[in-house]
mmCIF file of C-alpha atoms and ligand atoms in Angstrom:
data_model
loop_
_atom_site.group_PDB
_atom_site.id
_atom_site.type_symbol
_atom_site.label_atom_id
_atom_site.label_comp_id
_atom_site.label_asym_id
_atom_site.label_seq_id
_atom_site.Cartn_x
_atom_site.Cartn_y
_atom_site.Cartn_z
ATOM 1 C CA MET A 1 14.401 -59.402 152.737
ATOM 2 C CA LYS A 2 14.329 -56.729 155.061
ATOM 3 C CA SER A 3 11.341 -54.683 155.672
ATOM 4 C CA ASN A 4 11.803 -51.479 154.517
ATOM 5 C CA ALA A 5 10.819 -49.589 157.558
ATOM 6 C CA GLY A 6 13.852 -47.959 158.259
ATOM 7 C CA SER A 7 15.248 -47.554 155.366
ATOM 8 C CA THR A 8 14.864 -44.790 152.666
ATOM 9 C CA VAL A 9 14.893 -43.587 149.847
ATOM 10 C CA ASN A 10 16.297 -40.687 148.278
ATOM 11 C CA ILE A 11 12.542 -38.389 146.912
ATOM 12 C CA MET A 12 14.710 -35.699 145.266
ATOM 13 C CA ASN A 13 14.392 -37.757 142.345
ATOM 14 C CA LYS A 14 10.223 -37.313 142.049
ATOM 15 C CA LEU A 15 8.888 -39.829 140.357
ATOM 16 C CA LEU A 16 5.475 -38.287 140.970
ATOM 17 C CA GLU A 17 4.265 -35.406 142.765
ATOM 18 C CA LEU A 18 0.010 -35.419 143.367
ATOM 19 C CA LYS A 19 0.254 -31.195 144.088
ATOM 20 C CA GLY A 20 -3.474 -30.316 145.870
ATOM 21 C CA ILE A 21 -5.008 -32.195 144.362
ATOM 22 C CA THR A 22 -9.221 -32.206 145.252
ATOM 23 C CA LEU A 23 -11.585 -34.440 143.766
ATOM 24 C CA ASP A 24 -16.065 -33.772 144.369
ATOM 25 C CA PHE A 25 -18.126 -36.061 142.979
ATOM 26 C CA TYR A 26 -21.747 -34.765 143.074
ATOM 27 C CA SER A 27 -25.047 -36.816 143.868
ATOM 28 C CA ARG A 28 -28.405 -35.869 142.198
ATOM 29 C CA LYS A 29 -30.531 -35.018 144.762
ATOM 30 C CA ARG A 30 -33.679 -33.507 143.109
ATOM 31 C CA LEU A 31 -34.090 -32.409 139.665
ATOM 32 C CA PHE A 32 -31.713 -29.337 139.608
ATOM 33 C CA ARG A 33 -29.983 -29.414 142.426
ATOM 34 C CA SER A 34 -26.842 -31.311 142.670
ATOM 35 C CA GLN A 35 -24.698 -31.766 145.910
ATOM 36 C CA ALA A 36 -20.840 -32.501 146.531
ATOM 37 C CA LEU A 37 -18.951 -35.527 147.745
ATOM 38 C CA ARG A 38 -15.662 -34.040 148.197
ATOM 39 C CA ALA A 39 -13.897 -37.511 148.848
ATOM 40 C CA VAL A 40 -10.040 -35.737 147.909
ATOM 41 C CA ASP A 41 -9.000 -32.590 149.607
ATOM 42 C CA ASP A 42 -6.747 -30.862 149.010
ATOM 43 C CA VAL A 43 -3.668 -33.749 149.066
ATOM 44 C CA SER A 44 -0.433 -33.074 148.088
ATOM 45 C CA LEU A 45 2.246 -36.325 148.045
ATOM 46 C CA GLU A 46 5.364 -37.068 146.377
ATOM 47 C CA LEU A 47 6.626 -40.270 145.805
ATOM 48 C CA GLY A 48 10.650 -41.197 144.411
ATOM 49 C CA VAL A 49 12.093 -42.838 142.506
ATOM 50 C CA GLY A 50 12.314 -46.530 143.812
ATOM 51 C CA GLU A 51 10.295 -45.887 146.620
ATOM 52 C CA THR A 52 6.762 -47.223 148.483
ATOM 53 C CA LEU A 53 4.564 -44.845 150.261
ATOM 54 C CA GLY A 54 2.106 -46.451 151.349
ATOM 55 C CA ILE A 55 -1.552 -44.236 152.114
ATOM 56 C CA VAL A 56 -3.406 -45.776 155.175
ATOM 57 C CA GLY A 57 -6.953 -45.315 156.740
ATOM 58 C CA GLN A 58 -9.968 -46.890 156.268
ATOM 59 C CA SER A 59 -12.219 -47.713 154.584
ATOM 60 C CA GLY A 60 -14.119 -44.258 152.990
ATOM 61 C CA CYS A 61 -11.318 -42.287 153.803
ATOM 62 C CA GLY A 62 -10.726 -41.452 149.724
ATOM 63 C CA LYS A 63 -7.651 -43.583 149.396
ATOM 64 C CA THR A 64 -8.861 -45.602 146.300
ATOM 65 C CA THR A 65 -9.992 -42.179 145.161
ATOM 66 C CA LEU A 66 -6.951 -40.807 144.821
ATOM 67 C CA GLY A 67 -5.490 -43.587 144.136
ATOM 68 C CA ARG A 68 -7.144 -43.067 141.155
ATOM 69 C CA VAL A 69 -6.799 -39.354 140.341
ATOM 70 C CA SER A 70 -3.076 -40.805 140.105
ATOM 71 C CA LEU A 71 -3.420 -42.714 137.487
ATOM 72 C CA ARG A 72 -5.279 -40.364 135.488
ATOM 73 C CA LEU A 73 -8.425 -43.278 135.935
ATOM 74 C CA LEU A 74 -10.116 -40.056 136.942
ATOM 75 C CA LYS A 75 -9.498 -35.520 137.148
ATOM 76 C CA PRO A 76 -8.707 -34.135 139.565
ATOM 77 C CA SER A 77 -11.930 -31.494 140.119
ATOM 78 C CA ALA A 78 -7.946 -29.459 140.840
ATOM 79 C CA GLY A 79 -4.396 -29.507 141.497
ATOM 80 C CA ALA A 80 -1.612 -30.677 139.905
ATOM 81 C CA ILE A 81 -0.424 -34.065 139.238
ATOM 82 C CA LEU A 82 3.145 -34.245 137.788
ATOM 83 C CA PHE A 83 5.057 -38.130 136.402
ATOM 84 C CA ASN A 84 8.475 -36.828 135.490
ATOM 85 C CA GLY A 85 7.682 -33.302 136.070
ATOM 86 C CA GLU A 86 5.028 -33.534 133.025
ATOM 87 C CA ASP A 87 1.607 -31.924 134.302
ATOM 88 C CA ILE A 88 -0.719 -34.772 133.443
ATOM 89 C CA SER A 89 -3.612 -33.721 134.771
ATOM 90 C CA GLN A 90 -5.319 -32.288 132.342
ATOM 91 C CA THR A 91 -3.607 -33.940 129.498
ATOM 92 C CA PRO A 92 -6.509 -34.922 127.063
ATOM 93 C CA GLU A 93 -7.508 -38.838 126.494
ATOM 94 C CA ALA A 94 -5.594 -39.337 123.530
ATOM 95 C CA GLY A 95 -2.531 -38.054 125.154
ATOM 96 C CA LEU A 96 -2.977 -40.861 128.140
ATOM 97 C CA LYS A 97 -2.085 -43.491 125.917
ATOM 98 C CA THR A 98 1.482 -43.175 125.980
ATOM 99 C CA LEU A 99 1.657 -42.589 129.426
ATOM 100 C CA ARG A 100 -0.583 -45.469 130.669
ATOM 101 C CA ARG A 101 2.464 -47.677 129.785
ATOM 102 C CA ARG A 102 4.657 -45.838 132.114
ATOM 103 C CA MET A 103 2.031 -45.977 135.060
ATOM 104 C CA GLN A 104 0.099 -49.245 135.825
ATOM 105 C CA GLY A 105 -2.269 -50.305 138.461
ATOM 106 C CA ILE A 106 -2.722 -53.468 140.535
ATOM 107 C CA PHE A 107 -5.747 -53.620 142.645
ATOM 108 C CA GLN A 108 -8.011 -55.939 144.838
ATOM 109 C CA ASP A 109 -9.630 -58.258 142.244
ATOM 110 C CA PRO A 110 -7.610 -57.196 139.430
ATOM 111 C CA PHE A 111 -9.371 -59.999 136.895
ATOM 112 C CA ALA A 112 -13.193 -58.698 137.427
ATOM 113 C CA SER A 113 -13.058 -56.245 134.031
ATOM 114 C CA ILE A 114 -10.943 -59.066 132.136
ATOM 115 C CA ASP A 115 -13.118 -61.759 129.863
ATOM 116 C CA PRO A 116 -13.117 -65.193 132.361
ATOM 117 C CA PHE A 117 -12.827 -67.040 128.677
ATOM 118 C CA MET A 118 -8.846 -64.987 127.712
ATOM 119 C CA ASN A 119 -6.508 -67.725 128.642
ATOM 120 C CA VAL A 120 -2.956 -66.685 130.757
ATOM 121 C CA TYR A 121 -1.035 -66.218 127.221
ATOM 122 C CA GLU A 122 -4.224 -63.418 125.609
ATOM 123 C CA ILE A 123 -4.405 -61.826 129.380
ATOM 124 C CA LEU A 124 -0.677 -61.273 128.724
ATOM 125 C CA GLU A 125 -0.548 -60.491 124.819
ATOM 126 C CA GLU A 126 -3.451 -57.980 125.106
ATOM 127 C CA PRO A 127 -1.475 -55.260 126.285
ATOM 128 C CA LEU A 128 1.263 -56.101 124.031
ATOM 129 C CA ILE A 129 -1.293 -55.586 121.588
ATOM 130 C CA ILE A 130 -3.066 -52.608 122.271
ATOM 131 C CA HIS A 131 0.250 -50.633 122.937
ATOM 132 C CA GLY A 132 1.781 -52.090 119.651
ATOM 133 C CA LEU A 133 4.682 -53.915 121.304
ATOM 134 C CA GLY A 134 6.137 -57.041 119.573
ATOM 135 C CA SER A 135 6.660 -59.606 116.094
ATOM 136 C CA ASN A 136 4.565 -62.631 117.705
ATOM 137 C CA SER A 137 7.867 -64.078 118.916
ATOM 138 C CA GLN A 138 8.922 -61.416 120.769
ATOM 139 C CA ARG A 139 6.104 -61.034 122.360
ATOM 140 C CA ARG A 140 6.182 -64.758 123.732
ATOM 141 C CA GLU A 141 9.437 -64.365 124.104
ATOM 142 C CA MET A 142 8.287 -61.420 126.385
ATOM 143 C CA ILE A 143 5.800 -63.280 127.798
ATOM 144 C CA ASP A 144 7.882 -65.848 129.197
ATOM 145 C CA LYS A 145 10.192 -63.567 130.457
ATOM 146 C CA VAL A 146 7.416 -61.625 132.972
ATOM 147 C CA LEU A 147 5.950 -64.922 133.773
ATOM 148 C CA GLU A 148 9.404 -66.207 134.863
ATOM 149 C CA GLU A 149 9.742 -63.013 136.945
ATOM 150 C CA VAL A 150 6.660 -63.461 138.912
ATOM 151 C CA LYS A 151 7.739 -66.906 139.422
ATOM 152 C CA LEU A 152 5.213 -68.483 137.699
ATOM 153 C CA ARG A 153 5.804 -71.460 136.794
ATOM 154 C CA PRO A 154 7.045 -74.195 134.502
ATOM 155 C CA THR A 155 5.696 -71.092 132.158
ATOM 156 C CA GLY A 156 4.344 -73.230 129.778
ATOM 157 C CA GLU A 157 2.194 -74.750 131.952
ATOM 158 C CA PHE A 158 0.639 -71.618 133.110
ATOM 159 C CA LEU A 159 -0.107 -70.473 129.359
ATOM 160 C CA PRO A 160 -3.368 -72.098 128.390
ATOM 161 C CA LYS A 161 -4.764 -72.002 132.173
ATOM 162 C CA TYR A 162 -7.578 -69.558 132.473
ATOM 163 C CA THR A 163 -8.304 -67.425 135.597
ATOM 164 C CA HIS A 164 -10.491 -70.048 137.069
ATOM 165 C CA MET A 165 -7.674 -72.323 137.581
ATOM 166 C CA LEU A 166 -5.614 -70.159 139.325
ATOM 167 C CA SER A 167 -5.304 -70.049 142.957
ATOM 168 C CA GLY A 168 -5.386 -66.216 144.360
ATOM 169 C CA GLY A 169 -1.608 -65.793 144.805
ATOM 170 C CA GLN A 170 -1.219 -66.921 141.227
ATOM 171 C CA ARG A 171 -4.095 -64.780 140.349
ATOM 172 C CA GLN A 172 -2.049 -61.801 141.968
ATOM 173 C CA ARG A 173 1.274 -62.683 140.249
ATOM 174 C CA LEU A 174 -0.447 -63.307 137.097
ATOM 175 C CA ALA A 175 -2.132 -59.022 137.766
ATOM 176 C CA ILE A 176 1.744 -57.953 138.312
ATOM 177 C CA ALA A 177 3.006 -59.909 135.333
ATOM 178 C CA ARG A 178 0.195 -58.135 133.259
ATOM 179 C CA ALA A 179 1.668 -54.849 134.766
ATOM 180 C CA LEU A 180 4.769 -55.411 135.234
ATOM 181 C CA ILE A 181 4.943 -56.465 130.688
ATOM 182 C CA LEU A 182 4.816 -53.013 129.260
ATOM 183 C CA GLU A 183 7.404 -51.997 131.894
ATOM 184 C CA PRO A 184 6.087 -48.902 133.586
ATOM 185 C CA GLN A 185 7.978 -47.034 136.339
ATOM 186 C CA TYR A 186 5.052 -46.393 138.651
ATOM 187 C CA ILE A 187 2.811 -48.496 140.332
ATOM 188 C CA LEU A 188 -0.539 -48.220 142.262
ATOM 189 C CA ALA A 189 -0.817 -51.593 144.282
ATOM 190 C CA ASP A 190 -4.151 -50.985 146.593
ATOM 191 C CA GLU A 191 -5.595 -53.153 148.291
ATOM 192 C CA PRO A 192 -3.302 -55.852 146.399
ATOM 193 C CA VAL A 193 -2.800 -58.536 148.733
ATOM 194 C CA SER A 194 -6.200 -58.125 150.772
ATOM 195 C CA MET A 195 -7.989 -61.006 149.477
ATOM 196 C CA ILE A 196 -5.418 -63.601 149.289
ATOM 197 C CA ASP A 197 -4.442 -65.780 152.605
ATOM 198 C CA ALA A 198 -1.966 -64.649 155.365
ATOM 199 C CA SER A 199 0.624 -66.981 154.008
ATOM 200 C CA ASN A 200 0.767 -66.147 149.937
ATOM 201 C CA ARG A 201 0.187 -62.384 151.602
ATOM 202 C CA ALA A 202 4.195 -61.916 152.505
ATOM 203 C CA GLU A 203 5.243 -63.462 149.518
ATOM 204 C CA ILE A 204 3.631 -61.355 147.250
ATOM 205 C CA LEU A 205 4.710 -58.231 149.110
ATOM 206 C CA TYR A 206 8.112 -59.683 148.620
ATOM 207 C CA LEU A 207 8.145 -60.706 145.330
ATOM 208 C CA PHE A 208 6.247 -56.418 145.100
ATOM 209 C CA LYS A 209 9.840 -55.511 146.873
ATOM 210 C CA GLU A 210 12.706 -57.884 145.002
ATOM 211 C CA LEU A 211 10.805 -56.257 141.410
ATOM 212 C CA GLN A 212 10.957 -52.342 142.860
ATOM 213 C CA LYS A 213 15.165 -53.421 144.092
ATOM 214 C CA ARG A 214 16.239 -54.795 139.892
ATOM 215 C CA ARG A 215 13.231 -52.245 138.477
ATOM 216 C CA ARG A 216 13.290 -49.413 140.545
ATOM 217 C CA MET A 217 9.797 -49.090 140.243
ATOM 218 C CA GLY A 218 8.001 -46.465 142.636
ATOM 219 C CA TYR A 219 5.061 -47.886 144.179
ATOM 220 C CA LEU A 220 2.168 -46.215 145.733
ATOM 221 C CA TYR A 221 0.659 -48.936 147.821
ATOM 222 C CA ILE A 222 -3.201 -48.730 148.913
ATOM 223 C CA THR A 223 -4.131 -50.414 152.004
ATOM 224 C CA HIS A 224 -6.178 -50.497 156.084
ATOM 225 C CA ASP A 225 -3.526 -53.302 156.954
ATOM 226 C CA ILE A 226 -0.863 -50.848 159.255
ATOM 227 C CA ALA A 227 0.912 -54.155 159.262
ATOM 228 C CA THR A 228 1.664 -54.485 156.270
ATOM 229 C CA ALA A 229 1.983 -50.887 156.098
ATOM 230 C CA ARG A 230 5.129 -50.975 158.007
ATOM 231 C CA TYR A 231 6.306 -54.280 156.490
ATOM 232 C CA PHE A 232 6.376 -52.701 152.585
ATOM 233 C CA CYS A 233 7.036 -48.881 153.059
ATOM 234 C CA HIS A 234 9.946 -46.240 153.516
ATOM 235 C CA ARG A 235 7.214 -43.478 154.282
ATOM 236 C CA ILE A 236 3.156 -43.663 155.526
ATOM 237 C CA ALA A 237 0.469 -41.463 154.635
ATOM 238 C CA VAL A 238 -2.436 -41.496 157.086
ATOM 239 C CA MET A 239 -5.876 -40.161 155.530
ATOM 240 C CA TYR A 240 -8.998 -38.876 157.054
ATOM 241 C CA LEU A 241 -12.155 -38.337 155.448
ATOM 242 C CA GLY A 242 -10.217 -36.910 152.194
ATOM 243 C CA LYS A 243 -7.771 -35.403 154.074
ATOM 244 C CA ILE A 244 -3.764 -36.557 155.024
ATOM 245 C CA VAL A 245 -3.510 -35.818 158.699
ATOM 246 C CA GLU A 246 -0.050 -36.987 159.061
ATOM 247 C CA LEU A 247 2.864 -38.240 157.173
ATOM 248 C CA GLY A 248 6.260 -39.602 158.039
ATOM 249 C CA PRO A 249 9.188 -41.846 157.846
ATOM 250 C CA THR A 250 7.831 -45.690 158.416
ATOM 251 C CA LEU A 251 9.138 -46.294 161.362
ATOM 252 C CA ASN A 252 9.681 -42.655 162.883
ATOM 253 C CA LEU A 253 5.422 -42.903 162.238
ATOM 254 C CA LEU A 254 4.669 -45.898 163.824
ATOM 255 C CA ARG A 255 7.115 -45.043 167.128
ATOM 256 C CA ASN A 256 5.795 -41.787 167.247
ATOM 257 C CA PRO A 257 2.630 -41.235 166.217
ATOM 258 C CA ARG A 258 1.510 -37.539 166.800
ATOM 259 C CA HIS A 259 -1.802 -37.280 165.228
ATOM 260 C CA PRO A 260 -4.704 -38.716 167.658
ATOM 261 C CA TYR A 261 -6.341 -40.905 164.933
ATOM 262 C CA THR A 262 -2.920 -42.549 163.997
ATOM 263 C CA ARG A 263 -2.375 -43.096 167.237
ATOM 264 C CA ALA A 264 -5.186 -45.270 167.332
ATOM 265 C CA LEU A 265 -4.973 -46.945 164.332
ATOM 266 C CA ILE A 266 -2.068 -47.891 165.655
ATOM 267 C CA ASN A 267 -3.511 -49.188 168.649
ATOM 268 C CA ALA A 268 -6.642 -50.924 166.811
ATOM 269 C CA VAL A 269 -3.867 -53.383 165.621
ATOM 270 C CA PRO A 270 -3.736 -56.729 167.314
ATOM 271 C CA SER A 271 -0.456 -57.546 169.412
ATOM 272 C CA PRO A 272 1.098 -60.527 167.919
ATOM 273 C CA ASP A 273 2.784 -61.135 171.595
ATOM 274 C CA PRO A 274 0.672 -63.472 173.385
ATOM 275 C CA ALA A 275 1.871 -61.526 177.068
ATOM 276 C CA ASN A 276 -0.635 -58.802 175.349
ATOM 277 C CA ARG A 277 -3.531 -60.822 174.336
ATOM 278 C CA PHE A 278 -5.973 -59.610 176.703
ATOM 279 C CA HIS A 279 -4.607 -56.035 176.715
ATOM 280 C CA GLN A 280 -7.480 -53.737 175.965
ATOM 281 C CA ARG A 281 -7.147 -52.476 172.538
ATOM 282 C CA GLN A 282 -8.056 -48.742 171.859
ATOM 283 C CA VAL A 283 -11.779 -48.491 170.191
ATOM 284 C CA ILE A 284 -12.028 -45.217 167.770
ATOM 285 C CA PRO A 285 -15.196 -44.051 169.077
ATOM 286 C CA GLY A 286 -18.274 -43.655 166.316
ATOM 287 C CA GLU A 287 -18.151 -43.507 162.948
ATOM 288 C CA PRO A 288 -16.704 -41.341 160.129
ATOM 289 C CA PRO A 289 -19.488 -38.892 158.906
ATOM 290 C CA SER A 290 -19.659 -38.664 155.436
ATOM 291 C CA PRO A 291 -17.899 -36.539 153.046
ATOM 292 C CA ILE A 292 -20.861 -35.107 152.427
ATOM 293 C CA GLY A 293 -21.032 -31.940 154.662
ATOM 294 C CA ALA A 294 -17.553 -33.139 156.876
ATOM 295 C CA PRO A 295 -17.275 -31.640 160.120
ATOM 296 C CA ALA A 296 -16.201 -27.950 160.524
ATOM 297 C CA GLY A 297 -12.704 -26.942 162.129
ATOM 298 C CA CYS A 298 -10.494 -30.522 162.357
ATOM 299 C CA ARG A 299 -12.676 -33.423 160.359
ATOM 300 C CA PHE A 300 -11.648 -35.660 163.144
ATOM 301 C CA HIS A 301 -13.235 -33.570 165.897
ATOM 302 C CA PRO A 302 -16.394 -35.384 166.228
ATOM 303 C CA ARG A 303 -14.057 -38.647 167.669
ATOM 304 C CA CYS A 304 -10.925 -37.606 168.968
ATOM 305 C CA PRO A 305 -10.135 -37.946 172.640
ATOM 306 C CA ASP A 306 -8.440 -34.532 172.333
ATOM 307 C CA ILE A 307 -9.984 -31.816 171.148
ATOM 308 C CA VAL A 308 -9.702 -28.840 172.277
ATOM 309 C CA LEU A 309 -12.947 -26.943 172.349
ATOM 310 C CA GLY A 310 -13.209 -23.667 170.644
ATOM 311 C CA LYS A 311 -10.207 -24.100 168.337
ATOM 312 C CA CYS A 312 -10.994 -27.739 166.798
ATOM 313 C CA ASP A 313 -14.262 -27.584 166.505
ATOM 314 C CA ILE A 314 -14.242 -24.186 164.611
ATOM 315 C CA GLN A 315 -11.077 -24.269 162.836
ATOM 316 C CA PRO A 316 -9.210 -26.464 159.837
ATOM 317 C CA PRO A 317 -5.446 -27.309 161.659
ATOM 318 C CA PRO A 318 -2.599 -26.294 159.881
ATOM 319 C CA THR A 319 -0.333 -29.080 158.707
ATOM 320 C CA LEU A 320 3.230 -28.751 160.158
ATOM 321 C CA ALA A 321 6.230 -29.931 159.823
ATOM 322 C CA VAL A 322 6.769 -32.017 164.279
ATOM 323 C CA GLU A 323 10.708 -33.298 163.225
ATOM 324 C CA LYS A 324 12.238 -33.387 159.812
ATOM 325 C CA GLY A 325 10.025 -34.757 156.809
ATOM 326 C CA HIS A 326 7.405 -35.845 158.897
ATOM 327 C CA ILE A 327 3.878 -34.209 158.888
ATOM 328 C CA THR A 328 0.909 -33.535 161.086
ATOM 329 C CA ALA A 329 -2.197 -31.587 160.951
ATOM 330 C CA CYS A 330 -3.739 -31.358 164.145
ATOM 331 C CA HIS A 331 -3.932 -28.077 166.726
ATOM 332 C CA LEU A 332 -2.238 -29.578 169.799
ATOM 333 C CA TYR A 333 1.105 -28.769 167.600
ATOM 334 C CA SER A 334 0.268 -25.106 166.019
HETATM 335 FE FE1 LIG B 1 -7.935 -34.213 167.519
HETATM 336 FE FE2 LIG B 1 -7.557 -31.375 167.892
HETATM 337 FE FE3 LIG B 1 -5.821 -32.166 166.912
HETATM 338 FE FE4 LIG B 1 -8.029 -32.526 165.471
HETATM 339 S S1 LIG B 1 -6.716 -30.681 165.550
HETATM 340 S S2 LIG B 1 -7.606 -34.137 166.084
HETATM 341 S S3 LIG B 1 -10.066 -32.403 166.583
HETATM 342 S S4 LIG B 1 -6.988 -32.085 168.953
#
């Protein structure tokens, strides 16, 4: 199956919209004094039906927090989450149960919070029981079908197994099956292949793509790895210190990155071509600052090789379109 880079999806069919999402955490420094950590700052995104949108950035940039907000596992401090056009940002917990059937998450270590004494059958049956779906025999059929779909076969051999008896790749297939069994429209995939080896990684991403083709699901793919995002995503958004700094169709963004941070991320990827092995890779100087008291003006300015003094360190850059569907927040284009 070919890469998603270069192919497009009509995002007029919006599945998920994040509008001006902000999320503050408060850390208690001293009694009666608390400091805000702005993990996500005024982020707006849209995800189309059948589309994969990648959120790429270094650890601590807010991408996982944004993903959790999209599933309403965290309530935003400001902004709206529209799912199939309905604002779910303030939906009370009791009302979220039905919604959670349609929105599922797959995480880096999906079984960290699951009882290790549950076998594959029980792990897959649990969400069906919680949502009151099917009789015993119908549930058995649904479980067999979903195991077939994720290629854990022969299914009968897997049913009595415990998660510690499965390889990393098989565990991730089981996590996908557990999400699929509720027939979601939207899946948050948060670093789903970062803990498995390279050969399994490609197979799992291939499986995600196959399932998307068949079921028309929308994926928000969260990763620090721009190489897998290139293969898997129709569009990529680059995040730095709580903000989206660039967003565009995968090929446009990777071939013609506009924001200095995106350029640095791309240049930091090792070349697979042995002839380029000794080329000097551009390394971004310094570490991202803390989101508590983030730098004034452009947040990237203390590390930016292109900084325009007197502007970048004072004014936050506006977000502008540099070409159709491709936006960036950088003073170089304003
Ligand atoms: Fe660099 Fe200025 Fe652009 Fe920020 S706004 S990325 S500091 S050039």
